[in-house]
Short mmCIF file of C-alpha atoms and ligand atoms in Angstrom, two decimals:
data_model
loop_
_atom_site.label_atom_id
_atom_site.label_comp_id
_atom_site.label_asym_id
_atom_site.label_seq_id
_atom_site.Cartn_x
_atom_site.Cartn_y
_atom_site.Cartn_z
CA MET P 1 42.80 -20.77 -53.93
CA GLN P 2 40.66 -22.50 -51.66
CA ASN P 3 38.92 -25.51 -53.14
CA HIS P 4 35.05 -26.26 -52.83
CA ILE P 5 34.04 -25.58 -49.13
CA SER P 6 31.78 -27.85 -47.79
CA LYS P 7 29.11 -27.57 -44.81
CA ASN P 8 31.34 -29.71 -42.83
CA GLN P 9 34.53 -27.79 -43.35
CA LEU P 10 32.38 -25.21 -41.53
CA PHE P 11 31.46 -27.37 -38.90
CA ASP P 12 35.41 -28.33 -38.27
CA VAL P 13 36.58 -24.80 -37.77
CA PHE P 14 34.23 -24.33 -34.73
CA SER P 15 35.97 -27.53 -32.93
CA THR P 16 38.95 -25.42 -32.18
CA VAL P 17 36.70 -23.93 -29.47
CA ASN P 18 37.36 -26.88 -27.26
CA SER P 19 41.14 -25.70 -27.01
CA LYS P 20 40.12 -22.09 -25.77
CA GLU P 21 38.66 -21.02 -22.35
CA ILE P 22 35.44 -19.28 -22.55
CA PRO P 23 34.79 -16.36 -20.92
CA PHE P 24 31.55 -16.24 -18.81
CA ILE P 25 30.63 -12.45 -17.13
CA ASN P 26 28.56 -12.65 -14.77
CA GLN P 27 26.88 -9.27 -14.33
CA GLU P 28 24.86 -8.80 -11.14
CA GLU P 29 24.95 -5.35 -10.89
CA TYR P 30 24.72 -1.98 -12.95
CA LEU P 31 26.75 1.52 -12.49
CA VAL P 32 24.27 4.26 -11.86
CA ASN P 33 24.95 7.32 -9.15
CA GLY P 34 28.40 6.35 -9.14
CA ALA P 35 27.86 2.93 -7.67
CA PHE P 36 27.49 -0.42 -8.43
CA LYS P 37 24.13 -1.27 -7.65
CA PRO P 38 23.05 -5.40 -7.19
CA TRP P 39 20.05 -6.42 -9.19
CA ASN P 40 18.28 -9.22 -7.46
CA GLY P 41 15.59 -9.20 -10.67
CA SER P 42 15.69 -11.53 -13.68
CA PHE P 43 18.29 -11.78 -16.37
CA ASN P 44 19.21 -11.62 -19.94
CA GLU P 45 21.72 -14.65 -21.16
CA ILE P 46 24.17 -13.73 -23.99
CA HIS P 47 25.02 -16.14 -26.49
CA SER P 48 28.30 -15.61 -28.42
CA ALA P 49 28.93 -15.24 -32.17
CA ILE P 50 30.90 -18.26 -31.69
CA CYS P 51 29.09 -22.04 -31.90
CA LYS P 52 30.26 -25.49 -30.27
CA PRO P 53 29.71 -28.47 -31.71
CA THR P 54 26.94 -30.60 -29.53
CA SER P 55 27.06 -34.11 -29.06
CA GLY P 56 24.23 -34.54 -31.66
CA GLU P 57 26.71 -32.95 -34.38
CA LYS P 58 24.85 -29.55 -34.15
CA LEU P 59 26.26 -26.31 -33.37
CA GLU P 60 24.89 -24.04 -30.84
CA ARG P 61 25.89 -20.49 -29.66
CA ILE P 62 27.91 -20.84 -26.45
CA LEU P 63 26.74 -18.99 -23.54
CA ILE P 64 29.47 -16.34 -22.00
CA GLY P 65 27.72 -14.19 -20.06
CA LYS P 66 24.48 -12.81 -18.45
CA ILE P 67 23.20 -9.18 -17.79
CA PRO P 68 20.33 -7.04 -15.78
CA LYS P 69 17.17 -7.75 -17.55
CA THR P 70 16.42 -4.21 -15.88
CA GLY P 71 12.94 -2.15 -17.26
CA LEU P 72 11.44 1.09 -16.22
CA PRO P 73 12.37 1.60 -13.15
CA GLU P 74 15.21 1.39 -13.27
CA ALA P 75 15.88 3.34 -16.73
CA MET P 76 14.11 6.51 -14.49
CA GLU P 77 16.72 5.92 -11.86
CA CYS P 78 19.23 6.17 -14.18
CA LEU P 79 17.82 9.30 -15.53
CA GLU P 80 17.36 11.03 -11.91
CA SER P 81 20.93 10.28 -11.51
CA ALA P 82 21.68 11.80 -14.94
CA GLU P 83 19.74 15.21 -13.21
CA LEU P 84 21.52 15.10 -10.24
CA ALA P 85 24.60 14.80 -11.80
CA TYR P 86 24.11 18.00 -14.25
CA ASP P 87 21.81 19.62 -11.79
CA ASN P 88 20.64 22.09 -14.33
CA GLY P 89 24.20 23.04 -15.23
CA PHE P 90 24.98 23.78 -11.58
CA GLY P 91 26.24 20.37 -11.67
CA GLU P 92 30.31 19.51 -10.59
CA TRP P 93 31.08 18.15 -13.73
CA PRO P 94 29.36 20.77 -16.53
CA MET P 95 30.74 23.47 -13.76
CA PHE P 96 34.37 21.77 -13.84
CA SER P 97 37.08 23.16 -16.18
CA VAL P 98 37.97 21.95 -19.14
CA GLU P 99 41.41 20.90 -17.82
CA LYS P 100 39.80 19.20 -14.83
CA ARG P 101 37.54 17.29 -17.07
CA ILE P 102 40.63 16.06 -19.61
CA SER P 103 42.28 14.79 -16.20
CA HIS P 104 39.48 12.81 -15.52
CA VAL P 105 39.19 11.53 -18.97
CA GLU P 106 43.02 10.97 -18.76
CA HIS P 107 42.60 8.89 -15.59
CA PHE P 108 40.01 6.79 -17.36
CA VAL P 109 42.54 6.17 -20.62
CA GLY P 110 44.44 5.05 -18.05
CA GLU P 111 42.34 2.45 -16.27
CA MET P 112 41.19 1.18 -20.03
CA LEU P 113 44.14 0.35 -20.88
CA LYS P 114 44.31 -2.04 -18.14
CA LEU P 115 41.70 -3.79 -19.57
CA ARG P 116 42.86 -3.84 -23.10
CA THR P 117 43.46 -7.95 -23.07
CA GLU P 118 40.07 -8.76 -21.47
CA VAL P 119 38.05 -6.28 -23.79
CA ILE P 120 39.81 -7.62 -26.87
CA ASN P 121 38.82 -10.67 -26.17
CA LEU P 122 35.23 -10.31 -25.40
CA LEU P 123 35.15 -8.21 -29.01
CA MET P 124 36.15 -11.58 -30.24
CA TRP P 125 33.72 -13.56 -28.22
CA GLU P 126 30.72 -11.54 -28.51
CA ILE P 127 30.54 -10.18 -32.11
CA GLY P 128 33.22 -12.71 -33.76
CA LYS P 129 35.67 -9.97 -34.69
CA SER P 130 38.77 -11.06 -35.75
CA GLU P 131 41.68 -10.93 -32.86
CA LYS P 132 43.43 -8.56 -35.32
CA ASP P 133 40.72 -6.31 -35.98
CA SER P 134 39.59 -6.42 -32.58
CA GLU P 135 43.39 -4.90 -31.53
CA LYS P 136 42.80 -2.02 -34.10
CA GLU P 137 39.18 -1.55 -32.76
CA PHE P 138 40.27 -1.26 -29.25
CA ASP P 139 44.15 0.90 -30.59
CA ARG P 140 41.91 3.38 -32.52
CA THR P 141 39.83 4.33 -30.05
CA ILE P 142 42.76 4.73 -27.64
CA LYS P 143 44.39 7.21 -30.18
CA TYR P 144 40.95 8.65 -30.46
CA ILE P 145 40.56 9.30 -27.35
CA TYR P 146 43.87 11.20 -26.90
CA ASP P 147 43.29 13.12 -30.16
CA THR P 148 40.23 14.52 -28.87
CA ILE P 149 42.00 15.11 -25.48
CA GLU P 150 44.66 17.42 -28.36
CA SER P 151 41.62 18.83 -30.27
CA LEU P 152 39.88 19.91 -26.99
CA LYS P 153 43.02 21.69 -25.59
CA LYS P 154 43.59 23.36 -29.05
CA LEU P 155 40.07 24.59 -29.38
CA GLU P 156 40.66 25.99 -25.17
CA ARG P 157 43.99 27.86 -26.16
CA LYS P 158 41.90 29.88 -29.25
CA SER P 159 39.59 30.68 -26.57
CA ALA P 160 41.24 31.87 -23.89
CA THR P 161 40.72 35.66 -24.62
CA PHE P 162 38.60 37.99 -24.98
CA THR P 163 36.80 40.22 -27.92
CA ILE P 164 36.08 43.46 -28.02
CA GLU P 165 33.22 44.85 -30.52
CA GLU P 166 31.22 47.84 -31.05
CA GLY P 167 31.76 48.34 -27.35
CA VAL P 168 30.84 45.07 -26.00
CA ILE P 169 33.40 42.96 -24.33
CA GLY P 170 32.74 39.11 -24.88
CA GLN P 171 34.67 35.96 -24.13
CA ILE P 172 32.92 32.60 -26.22
CA ARG P 173 33.07 29.32 -25.48
CA ARG P 174 31.57 25.72 -25.77
CA SER P 175 29.17 24.97 -23.26
CA PRO P 176 27.59 21.58 -22.78
CA LEU P 177 24.29 20.70 -24.14
CA GLY P 178 22.86 18.31 -20.68
CA ILE P 179 22.02 14.82 -20.89
CA THR P 180 22.56 12.41 -23.47
CA LEU P 181 21.23 9.21 -24.27
CA CYS P 182 24.01 7.40 -25.84
CA ILE P 183 23.23 4.26 -27.97
CA GLY P 184 26.19 2.12 -29.68
CA PRO P 185 26.10 -0.25 -32.44
CA TYR P 186 27.34 -3.90 -32.38
CA ASN P 187 29.50 -3.66 -34.95
CA TYR P 188 32.07 -1.42 -33.98
CA PRO P 189 30.81 -1.74 -29.66
CA LEU P 190 33.65 -0.24 -28.28
CA ASN P 191 34.94 2.68 -30.87
CA GLU P 192 31.74 3.77 -32.26
CA THR P 193 30.27 4.22 -28.94
CA TYR P 194 33.13 6.02 -27.56
CA THR P 195 33.13 8.33 -30.65
CA LEU P 196 30.25 9.39 -29.42
CA LEU P 197 30.70 9.21 -25.64
CA ILE P 198 33.64 10.70 -24.99
CA PRO P 199 33.54 13.74 -26.70
CA ALA P 200 30.05 13.96 -25.18
CA LEU P 201 31.69 13.49 -21.72
CA ILE P 202 34.57 15.88 -21.75
CA MET P 203 32.28 18.81 -23.20
CA GLY P 204 30.35 18.52 -19.82
CA ASN P 205 27.54 16.62 -20.72
CA VAL P 206 26.09 13.76 -18.59
CA ILE P 207 25.17 10.16 -19.99
CA LEU P 208 22.88 7.85 -20.41
CA PHE P 209 24.29 4.82 -21.85
CA LYS P 210 22.77 1.85 -23.81
CA PRO P 211 25.22 -0.60 -24.62
CA PRO P 212 24.66 -2.67 -27.87
CA LYS P 213 22.67 -5.72 -27.64
CA TYR P 214 26.11 -7.96 -28.96
CA GLY P 215 28.90 -6.59 -27.44
CA CYS P 216 27.38 -5.40 -24.09
CA LEU P 217 29.82 -7.83 -21.83
CA LEU P 218 32.58 -5.80 -22.45
CA HIS P 219 31.05 -2.47 -21.61
CA TYR P 220 30.34 -3.98 -18.28
CA CYS P 221 34.14 -4.48 -18.01
CA LEU P 222 34.62 -0.62 -18.57
CA SER P 223 32.13 0.35 -16.51
CA LYS P 224 34.64 -0.45 -13.54
CA ALA P 225 37.12 2.13 -15.33
CA ILE P 226 34.45 4.46 -15.56
CA GLU P 227 33.39 4.47 -11.99
CA LYS P 228 36.77 4.88 -10.87
CA SER P 229 37.28 7.88 -13.09
CA PHE P 230 34.15 10.06 -13.19
CA PRO P 231 32.15 12.03 -10.37
CA LYS P 232 28.84 10.06 -9.42
CA GLY P 233 26.05 10.33 -11.61
CA VAL P 234 28.08 11.16 -15.14
CA VAL P 235 27.84 7.96 -16.83
CA ASN P 236 24.91 5.87 -16.06
CA TYR P 237 24.25 2.46 -17.66
CA LEU P 238 20.54 1.71 -18.99
CA TYR P 239 19.92 -1.96 -19.27
CA GLY P 240 16.47 -3.67 -20.46
CA LYS P 241 15.00 -3.65 -23.35
CA GLY P 242 15.14 -0.45 -26.22
CA SER P 243 11.52 -0.66 -27.15
CA GLU P 244 10.50 -0.63 -23.44
CA ILE P 245 12.77 1.75 -21.78
CA VAL P 246 14.00 4.73 -24.65
CA GLU P 247 10.63 6.01 -25.28
CA PRO P 248 9.40 6.79 -22.03
CA LEU P 249 12.82 8.30 -21.13
CA MET P 250 12.05 11.11 -24.16
CA ASN P 251 8.52 11.48 -23.43
CA THR P 252 9.88 12.82 -20.30
CA GLY P 253 11.30 15.98 -22.29
CA LYS P 254 14.49 15.86 -19.92
CA ILE P 255 17.04 14.12 -22.63
CA ASN P 256 18.79 17.05 -24.44
CA VAL P 257 20.81 15.10 -26.80
CA LEU P 258 20.48 11.83 -28.94
CA THR P 259 23.40 10.30 -29.95
CA LEU P 260 23.56 6.69 -31.50
CA ILE P 261 24.87 4.82 -34.35
CA GLY P 262 21.93 2.59 -35.57
CA SER P 263 18.91 2.93 -38.08
CA SER P 264 16.95 5.64 -39.25
CA LYS P 265 13.65 4.29 -38.59
CA VAL P 266 15.06 3.65 -34.95
CA ALA P 267 16.47 7.16 -34.85
CA SER P 268 13.49 8.90 -35.96
CA ASP P 269 10.93 7.02 -34.02
CA ILE P 270 12.77 7.73 -30.54
CA LYS P 271 13.26 11.25 -31.76
CA LYS P 272 9.27 11.68 -32.10
CA ALA P 273 8.90 10.44 -28.56
CA HIS P 274 10.38 14.05 -27.26
CA PRO P 275 7.72 16.26 -26.29
CA LYS P 276 10.07 19.20 -27.69
CA VAL P 277 11.95 18.04 -30.86
CA ASN P 278 13.02 21.30 -31.17
CA ARG P 279 14.95 21.30 -27.72
CA LEU P 280 16.63 18.05 -28.74
CA ARG P 281 20.31 18.00 -30.23
CA ALA P 282 20.66 14.49 -32.60
CA ILE P 283 24.11 13.34 -33.71
CA LEU P 284 23.43 10.19 -35.69
CA GLY P 285 25.05 7.83 -37.74
CA LEU P 286 22.25 5.97 -39.69
CA ASP P 287 21.93 3.55 -42.71
CA ALA P 288 24.21 3.50 -45.82
CA LYS P 289 24.43 1.48 -48.57
CA ASN P 290 27.64 2.66 -50.03
CA PRO P 291 28.24 1.95 -54.20
CA ALA P 292 31.50 1.29 -55.95
CA ILE P 293 31.32 2.82 -59.54
CA VAL P 294 33.77 0.68 -61.44
CA LEU P 295 34.35 2.57 -64.77
CA GLU P 296 35.38 0.90 -68.02
CA ASN P 297 39.11 2.16 -67.88
CA ALA P 298 39.61 1.35 -63.86
CA ASN P 299 42.82 -0.22 -63.15
CA ILE P 300 40.86 -3.57 -62.39
CA GLU P 301 43.09 -5.38 -60.32
CA ASN P 302 43.14 -2.44 -57.98
CA ALA P 303 39.16 -2.51 -57.79
CA ILE P 304 38.89 -6.20 -57.71
CA GLU P 305 41.35 -5.62 -54.38
CA GLU P 306 39.48 -2.73 -52.69
CA CYS P 307 35.97 -4.10 -53.65
CA LEU P 308 36.80 -7.23 -51.78
CA LEU P 309 38.09 -4.84 -48.65
CA GLY P 310 35.38 -2.81 -49.13
CA SER P 311 32.49 -4.94 -49.39
CA LEU P 312 33.67 -8.16 -46.98
CA SER P 313 35.97 -6.63 -44.49
CA PHE P 314 34.30 -7.98 -40.60
CA ASN P 315 31.58 -10.04 -42.96
CA GLY P 316 30.39 -6.78 -44.41
CA GLN P 317 29.06 -5.32 -40.90
CA ARG P 318 30.87 -1.78 -41.55
CA CYS P 319 28.25 1.13 -41.97
CA THR P 320 30.56 2.20 -44.51
CA ALA P 321 30.97 -1.11 -46.59
CA LEU P 322 30.65 -1.02 -50.40
CA LYS P 323 27.10 -2.50 -50.13
CA ILE P 324 26.71 -2.57 -54.29
CA LEU P 325 29.08 -2.59 -57.06
CA PHE P 326 28.26 -0.75 -60.49
CA VAL P 327 30.64 -2.47 -63.01
CA HIS P 328 30.88 -1.32 -66.50
CA GLU P 329 29.57 -3.94 -69.19
CA ASN P 330 32.74 -3.88 -71.16
CA ILE P 331 34.36 -5.21 -68.13
CA LYS P 332 31.72 -6.90 -65.66
CA ASP P 333 33.11 -10.65 -67.13
CA GLU P 334 36.75 -10.03 -66.20
CA PHE P 335 35.67 -8.14 -62.96
CA ILE P 336 32.92 -10.83 -61.88
CA LYS P 337 35.54 -14.11 -63.03
CA LYS P 338 38.26 -12.45 -60.61
CA PHE P 339 36.52 -10.88 -57.79
CA CYS P 340 34.84 -14.30 -57.31
CA GLU P 341 38.17 -16.36 -57.33
CA LYS P 342 39.07 -13.74 -54.52
CA VAL P 343 35.83 -14.48 -52.59
CA ASP P 344 36.20 -18.11 -52.60
CA ALA P 345 40.01 -17.96 -51.15
CA LEU P 346 38.92 -15.59 -48.30
CA LYS P 347 39.65 -17.80 -45.26
CA PHE P 348 37.24 -18.80 -42.87
CA GLY P 349 37.46 -19.22 -39.35
CA MET P 350 37.37 -18.20 -35.79
CA PRO P 351 38.29 -15.29 -34.75
CA TRP P 352 41.72 -15.92 -33.08
CA ASP P 353 42.72 -17.71 -36.55
CA GLU P 354 46.03 -16.27 -38.01
CA LYS P 355 44.88 -14.20 -40.91
CA VAL P 356 41.00 -15.38 -40.90
CA GLN P 357 38.69 -12.43 -42.86
CA ILE P 358 35.51 -14.73 -42.89
CA THR P 359 34.28 -14.95 -38.98
CA PRO P 360 31.16 -16.02 -37.16
CA LEU P 361 28.04 -13.71 -37.25
CA PRO P 362 26.58 -12.27 -34.31
CA GLU P 363 22.99 -11.75 -35.18
CA GLU P 364 20.53 -14.03 -34.51
CA ASN P 365 17.74 -14.43 -37.43
CA LYS P 366 20.42 -13.06 -39.58
CA PHE P 367 20.98 -16.01 -41.69
CA ASN P 368 17.26 -15.79 -42.64
CA TYR P 369 17.27 -12.24 -44.10
CA LEU P 370 20.31 -13.05 -45.82
CA ASN P 371 18.91 -16.37 -47.45
CA ASP P 372 15.88 -14.42 -48.11
CA CYS P 373 17.65 -12.08 -50.11
CA ILE P 374 19.39 -14.33 -52.36
CA ALA P 375 16.11 -16.29 -52.45
CA ASP P 376 14.39 -13.11 -53.87
CA GLY P 377 17.23 -12.09 -56.18
CA GLU P 378 17.40 -15.45 -57.64
CA SER P 379 13.18 -15.95 -58.22
CA LYS P 380 14.16 -12.47 -60.06
CA GLY P 381 17.05 -13.24 -62.41
CA ALA P 382 19.81 -13.25 -60.55
CA LYS P 383 22.48 -15.77 -59.50
CA ILE P 384 25.26 -16.75 -56.72
CA MET P 385 28.36 -16.38 -59.11
CA ASN P 386 31.01 -17.95 -57.15
CA GLU P 387 31.37 -21.37 -56.24
CA ASN P 388 31.27 -21.10 -52.13
CA GLY P 389 28.77 -18.32 -52.28
CA ALA P 390 25.96 -18.83 -49.19
CA ILE P 391 27.35 -22.04 -47.55
CA GLN P 392 26.57 -21.98 -44.26
CA ASN P 393 26.56 -23.68 -41.01
CA GLY P 394 26.23 -22.68 -37.25
CA THR P 395 26.92 -18.64 -37.63
CA LEU P 396 29.64 -19.03 -40.47
CA PHE P 397 28.25 -18.00 -43.75
CA PHE P 398 30.40 -17.78 -46.56
CA PRO P 399 30.06 -14.37 -48.97
CA ALA P 400 27.91 -14.46 -51.92
CA VAL P 401 28.43 -12.61 -54.85
CA MET P 402 25.21 -12.18 -56.68
CA TYR P 403 24.74 -11.15 -60.31
CA PRO P 404 22.97 -9.40 -62.20
CA VAL P 405 20.86 -7.35 -59.80
CA SER P 406 18.71 -4.65 -60.36
CA GLU P 407 15.80 -2.25 -59.29
CA GLY P 408 13.21 -4.80 -57.90
CA MET P 409 15.48 -6.88 -55.81
CA LYS P 410 15.79 -6.11 -52.34
CA LEU P 411 19.55 -6.62 -52.50
CA TYR P 412 19.49 -3.50 -54.86
CA ARG P 413 18.19 -1.32 -52.34
CA GLU P 414 18.52 -2.83 -49.00
CA GLU P 415 21.10 -2.30 -46.44
CA GLN P 416 22.06 -5.90 -46.30
CA PHE P 417 24.87 -5.41 -43.82
CA GLY P 418 26.44 -8.30 -44.53
CA PRO P 419 28.46 -10.99 -46.46
CA ILE P 420 26.52 -10.43 -50.00
CA VAL P 421 28.11 -8.41 -52.79
CA PRO P 422 25.34 -7.33 -55.26
CA ILE P 423 26.59 -6.65 -58.92
CA VAL P 424 25.00 -4.43 -61.20
CA SER P 425 26.50 -4.10 -64.65
CA PHE P 426 26.30 -0.59 -66.67
CA LYS P 427 26.28 0.64 -69.92
CA GLU P 428 25.66 4.99 -69.45
CA LEU P 429 27.43 6.24 -66.48
CA GLN P 430 24.08 7.62 -65.79
CA GLU P 431 22.35 4.71 -64.68
CA PRO P 432 24.76 4.35 -61.18
CA ILE P 433 24.16 8.40 -61.26
CA GLU P 434 20.32 7.85 -61.19
CA TYR P 435 20.90 4.84 -58.63
CA MET P 436 22.74 7.56 -55.91
CA ILE P 437 20.09 10.25 -56.94
CA THR P 438 16.96 7.89 -56.03
CA SER P 439 18.52 6.31 -53.33
CA ASN P 440 17.44 7.00 -49.58
CA PHE P 441 21.02 6.87 -49.05
CA GLY P 442 23.90 9.48 -48.90
CA GLN P 443 27.06 8.35 -47.08
CA GLN P 444 29.89 7.71 -49.42
CA VAL P 445 30.62 6.08 -52.89
CA SER P 446 34.02 4.96 -54.20
CA ILE P 447 34.66 5.79 -58.09
CA PHE P 448 37.37 3.77 -59.64
CA GLY P 449 39.18 4.56 -62.82
CA THR P 450 41.65 6.55 -64.75
CA ASP P 451 39.89 9.12 -67.11
CA THR P 452 40.20 12.18 -65.51
CA HIS P 453 37.59 13.94 -67.41
CA GLU P 454 34.36 11.12 -65.94
CA ILE P 455 36.13 11.42 -62.64
CA SER P 456 35.82 15.01 -62.41
CA HIS P 457 32.23 14.90 -63.79
CA LEU P 458 31.19 12.36 -61.19
CA ILE P 459 33.07 13.98 -58.19
CA ASP P 460 31.57 17.37 -58.93
CA GLY P 461 28.32 15.56 -59.12
CA LEU P 462 28.56 13.10 -56.36
CA VAL P 463 30.18 15.82 -53.79
CA ASN P 464 26.14 16.51 -53.80
CA GLN P 465 24.56 13.24 -53.12
CA VAL P 466 27.20 12.02 -50.49
CA SER P 467 29.26 13.32 -47.70
CA ARG P 468 32.64 11.49 -48.95
CA VAL P 469 33.75 10.89 -52.33
CA ASN P 470 36.48 7.81 -52.56
CA LEU P 471 38.98 7.59 -55.65
CA ASN P 472 40.50 4.51 -56.52
CA VAL P 473 40.06 3.18 -52.58
CA GLN P 474 36.90 1.22 -50.68
CA CYS P 475 34.55 3.70 -48.56
CA GLN P 476 35.66 3.78 -44.93
CA ARG P 477 35.28 6.31 -41.82
CA GLY P 478 38.96 7.14 -41.08
CA PRO P 479 41.36 8.71 -40.65
CA ASP P 480 39.09 10.27 -37.70
CA THR P 481 40.40 13.61 -38.23
CA PHE P 482 38.59 13.46 -41.05
CA PRO P 483 34.76 14.33 -40.74
CA PHE P 484 32.12 11.34 -40.98
CA THR P 485 28.61 12.47 -41.77
CA GLY P 486 26.08 11.84 -44.46
CA ARG P 487 22.99 13.07 -46.34
CA LYS P 488 19.56 11.94 -46.37
CA ASP P 489 19.14 8.88 -44.03
CA SER P 490 22.75 8.39 -43.60
CA ALA P 491 23.79 10.84 -40.61
CA GLU P 492 22.78 13.64 -38.93
CA GLY P 493 25.43 16.05 -37.19
CA THR P 494 29.10 15.64 -38.08
CA LEU P 495 31.53 13.24 -36.31
CA SER P 496 35.11 13.48 -36.23
CA VAL P 497 37.87 14.08 -33.42
CA TYR P 498 37.62 18.24 -34.00
CA ASP P 499 33.92 17.92 -35.42
CA ALA P 500 32.21 16.00 -32.52
CA LEU P 501 33.81 18.22 -29.87
CA ARG P 502 31.39 21.15 -31.49
CA SER P 503 28.44 18.53 -32.19
CA PHE P 504 27.79 17.84 -28.40
CA SER P 505 28.52 21.53 -27.30
CA ILE P 506 26.91 24.99 -28.04
CA ARG P 507 28.93 28.16 -28.33
CA THR P 508 28.50 30.49 -25.67
CA VAL P 509 29.15 33.93 -24.53
CA VAL P 510 29.62 36.11 -21.76
CA ALA P 511 29.32 39.58 -22.72
CA THR P 512 29.47 43.14 -21.01
CA LYS P 513 29.53 46.77 -22.01
CA GLU P 514 33.13 48.09 -22.21
CA ASN P 515 33.36 50.20 -19.00
CA LYS P 516 35.45 50.97 -16.17
CA ASP P 517 33.41 49.11 -13.76
CA ASN P 518 32.89 46.08 -15.89
CA LYS P 519 36.34 46.03 -16.93
CA ALA P 520 37.41 45.93 -13.41
CA ILE P 521 34.93 43.25 -12.33
CA ILE P 522 35.92 41.29 -15.51
CA ASN P 523 40.02 41.68 -14.27
CA LYS P 524 39.31 40.39 -10.96
CA ILE P 525 37.49 37.47 -12.11
CA VAL P 526 40.21 36.44 -14.29
CA THR P 527 43.24 37.18 -12.16
CA GLU P 528 42.06 35.41 -9.21
CA GLY P 529 40.83 32.74 -11.10
CA GLU P 530 36.89 32.69 -10.07
CA SER P 531 35.46 31.45 -12.85
CA ASN P 532 36.07 28.23 -14.95
CA PHE P 533 34.31 29.80 -18.19
CA LEU P 534 35.59 33.34 -17.58
CA SER P 535 39.09 32.91 -17.86
CA THR P 536 42.15 33.37 -19.67
CA LYS P 537 43.97 30.64 -18.47
CA PHE P 538 46.45 28.82 -21.44
CA ILE P 539 45.91 25.12 -21.13
CA PHE P 540 49.17 23.51 -21.76
O1 LIG Y 1 30.31 1.08 -39.00
C1 LIG Y 1 30.98 1.97 -39.51
C2 LIG Y 1 32.46 2.69 -39.09
O2 LIG Y 1 32.35 3.56 -38.97
C3 LIG Y 1 33.08 2.23 -40.22
O3 LIG Y 1 34.54 2.66 -40.03
O4 LIG Y 1 34.92 2.39 -42.12
O5 LIG Y 1 36.85 2.61 -40.22
O6 LIG Y 1 35.56 0.58 -40.70
P1 LIG Y 1 35.52 2.05 -40.85
#
């Protein structure tokens, strides 16, 4: 077990920075209309989640790059480029055969793989993700792309046929939706962004892509692979302040799809800016406050292990994280004691340190929010239960376990998205159930128990409150073939390797009366391979 941690110890781990080569990405261009356009205006500085000690014994975030501070004119130029590429559905990309689009994506994966080391390094420096998790994020994304290609091939094979019903011959396929505005999150800047961008692209849409605020440099690196792999204007990069460019882009009414992982407030404000909301498809991953319900008869060791992983992997910065634990009153003392011991033993350090679990946080001002949550809880009767809870220095914040948390405290309802674990004890099962019914969120829940009667009751009711009920295991998104969605303010649309292909496209039919002349026309088109849509070509 780790003994009491001091602020000085947290300070000391930052000194290993001195032995590392610090990256610096000087981005003076951005990809628009198929080419890198030089930028001569002002720039935004990008600081790392990682600090370095200064001469005055202070810690300051390290400058690791700069990106163009573009504005509305450049955003509109990106829109124009996307419009040209899509050309109302008559553009090269939306009219390509699926096979051709797949070959471009395959080329892209080849280019992306060459950038693996650089991207993983940037994940560590930009958002403080551990090396192991950064590697996992990259490799999981590559697998996601390959799985997407396979899934699309299967879909295509099924569509390579005609249906004849009531004297009508039809071929049913999926078509793109149009210009897609894609905004990724900072916590999985690569994986979650690409689980939106790749299916949208492969289905024939064209993209306006706004990289996340933290995790943007790795996208500059990847934009070089994008430039080499796709026709011009198919992917265009937006920089600059979201609040200055996104609403005006939506106001044009030219955006057909909004896809983002972020807050429900931001998503709904963006949607409202579209003059014809009915024309806008939204595929959104939003807020969540997934609870764990630890029942009296739970295997306590397993529950503790899973709750630890669920609440504190990547410092609690996962949308699927367990953000509140409901523990039965009769086991709460044992649970809290053992849980706190495990939390206090978590290894803190730099992302490249072996087996590190607690790493620097990327968000500016995050500490103010976390400390506010703790102070608010304390003023209303909760306490930090673990010895090392909330010890902080630089950008390292050691996790705090708070108990007893109750209605009226920020930690009870707000999504803390960071290293604080609120615990509530309950007597009656109805208490966590009521919490979930009255919650604004409906992504997932974890139930820990062994009583099948109690578990079944919870499963049957809670599947109508959330979109995934996890039994004796933490909440999570994977495997990526499972549907990832949510109710209430937690999501719109469904993502998974298979579902995303459907989310980013629309079923479309070519139909004709079954008569001799029409059959001859169809036969000729199909036999001579004249159309990419009307085709029975089997894709291998
Ligand atoms: O931030 C939300 C991510 O989708 C979580 O994915 O459950 O695989 O960590 P994960």
